[in-house]
XYZ file of C-alpha atoms in Angstrom:
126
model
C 0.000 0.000 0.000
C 1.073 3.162 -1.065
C 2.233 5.715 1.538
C 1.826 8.582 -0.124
C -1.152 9.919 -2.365
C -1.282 12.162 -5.102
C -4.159 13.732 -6.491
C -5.262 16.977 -8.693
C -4.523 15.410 -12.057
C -6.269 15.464 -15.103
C -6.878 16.687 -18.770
C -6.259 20.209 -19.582
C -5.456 21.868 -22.559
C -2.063 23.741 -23.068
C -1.699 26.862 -21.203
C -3.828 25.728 -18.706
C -3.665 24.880 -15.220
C -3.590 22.328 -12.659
C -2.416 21.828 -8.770
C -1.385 18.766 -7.654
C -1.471 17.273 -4.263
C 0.433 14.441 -2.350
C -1.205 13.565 1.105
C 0.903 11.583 3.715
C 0.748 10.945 7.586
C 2.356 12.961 9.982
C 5.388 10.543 11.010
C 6.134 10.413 7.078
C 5.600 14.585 6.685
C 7.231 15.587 9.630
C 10.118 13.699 9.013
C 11.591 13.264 5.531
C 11.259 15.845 2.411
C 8.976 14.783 -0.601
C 10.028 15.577 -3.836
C 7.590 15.351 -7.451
C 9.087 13.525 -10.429
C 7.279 12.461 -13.268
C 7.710 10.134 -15.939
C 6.255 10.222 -19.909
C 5.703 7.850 -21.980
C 8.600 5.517 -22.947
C 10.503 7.662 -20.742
C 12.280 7.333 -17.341
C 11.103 8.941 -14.158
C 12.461 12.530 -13.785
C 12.918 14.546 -10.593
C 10.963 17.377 -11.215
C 10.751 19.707 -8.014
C 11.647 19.573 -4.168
C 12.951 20.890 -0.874
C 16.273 20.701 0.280
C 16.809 18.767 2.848
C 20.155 20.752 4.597
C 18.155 22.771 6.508
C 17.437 25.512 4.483
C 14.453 23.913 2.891
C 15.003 25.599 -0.482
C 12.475 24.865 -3.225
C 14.639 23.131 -6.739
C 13.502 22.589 -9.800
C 14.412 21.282 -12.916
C 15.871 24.209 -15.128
C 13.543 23.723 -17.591
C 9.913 24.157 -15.535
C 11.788 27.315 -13.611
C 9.117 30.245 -13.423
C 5.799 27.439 -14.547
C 5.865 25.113 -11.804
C 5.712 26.019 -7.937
C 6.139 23.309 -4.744
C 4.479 24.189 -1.498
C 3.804 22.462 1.201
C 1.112 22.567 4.079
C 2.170 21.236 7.704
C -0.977 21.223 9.331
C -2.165 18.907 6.514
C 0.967 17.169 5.888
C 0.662 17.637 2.238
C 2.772 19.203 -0.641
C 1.420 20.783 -3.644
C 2.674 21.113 -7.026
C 1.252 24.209 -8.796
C 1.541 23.747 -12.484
C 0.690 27.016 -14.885
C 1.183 27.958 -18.220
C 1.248 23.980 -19.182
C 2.827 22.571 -22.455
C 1.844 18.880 -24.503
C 5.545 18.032 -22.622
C 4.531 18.339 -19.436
C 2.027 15.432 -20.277
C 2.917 12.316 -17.601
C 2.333 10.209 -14.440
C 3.508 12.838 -11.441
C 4.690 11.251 -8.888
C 5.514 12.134 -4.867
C 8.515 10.423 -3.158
C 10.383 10.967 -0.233
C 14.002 11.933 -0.657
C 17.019 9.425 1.770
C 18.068 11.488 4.797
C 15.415 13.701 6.618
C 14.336 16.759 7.414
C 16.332 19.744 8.565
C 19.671 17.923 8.138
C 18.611 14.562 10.257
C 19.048 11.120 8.723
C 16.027 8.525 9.152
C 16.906 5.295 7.579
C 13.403 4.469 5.750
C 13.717 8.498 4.238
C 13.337 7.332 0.535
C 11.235 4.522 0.414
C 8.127 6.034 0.161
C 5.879 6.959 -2.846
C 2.615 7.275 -4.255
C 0.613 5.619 -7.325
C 0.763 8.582 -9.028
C -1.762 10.663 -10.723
C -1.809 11.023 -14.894
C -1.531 14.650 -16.091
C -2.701 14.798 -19.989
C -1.660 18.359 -21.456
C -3.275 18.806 -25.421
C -2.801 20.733 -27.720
């Protein structure tokens, strides 16, 4: 069983769009970052945004979704989001939510990294 959820996909067209969610329980939240990848067809799973984990909790992102795509998160829900805007046919995948190894705020918790969702299917058209 999953550990993670994601939801908030769907079928929009291009330019359009769409916030993504990833639900998880508090022991999972509290203590290891999440990070988004997705992965197209025939493709291989990409990271695609995250938090640091040194402490700093600085929000990355692949170069290329820079200034379209925004992570947030919500502690008192123990969710991140994934706001997607100004979306293009490439963007079209499975989005994922994983946890990253290590922890939180610089700690190390062994099982950090072997958590993810099912994904949820993001169709972008032209």
């Amino acid at each position: 069983q999953a550990q993670l959820a994601e939801s908030g996909g769907g079928s929009v067209q291009a330019g359009g769009s769409l916030k993504l969610s990833c639900t998880t329980s508090g022991y999972i939240f509290n203590r290891c970052e999440i990070a988004w990848y997705r992965q197209a067809p025939g493709k291989e799973r990409k990271l695609v945004a995250y938090f640091t984990s040194d402490g700093a909790h600085t929000d990355k992102y692949i170069e290329s979704l820079k200034g379209r795509f925004t992570i947030s998160e919500d502690n008192a829900k123990n969710t991140l989001y994934l706001q997607m805007n100004n979306l293009k046919t490439e963007d079209t995948a499975v989005y994922y939510c994983a946890t990253l190894p290590g922890g939180r705020g610089g700690s190390w918790y062994e099982d950090c990294g072997d958590y993810e969702g099912q994904g949820t299917q993001v169709t972008v058209s032209s």
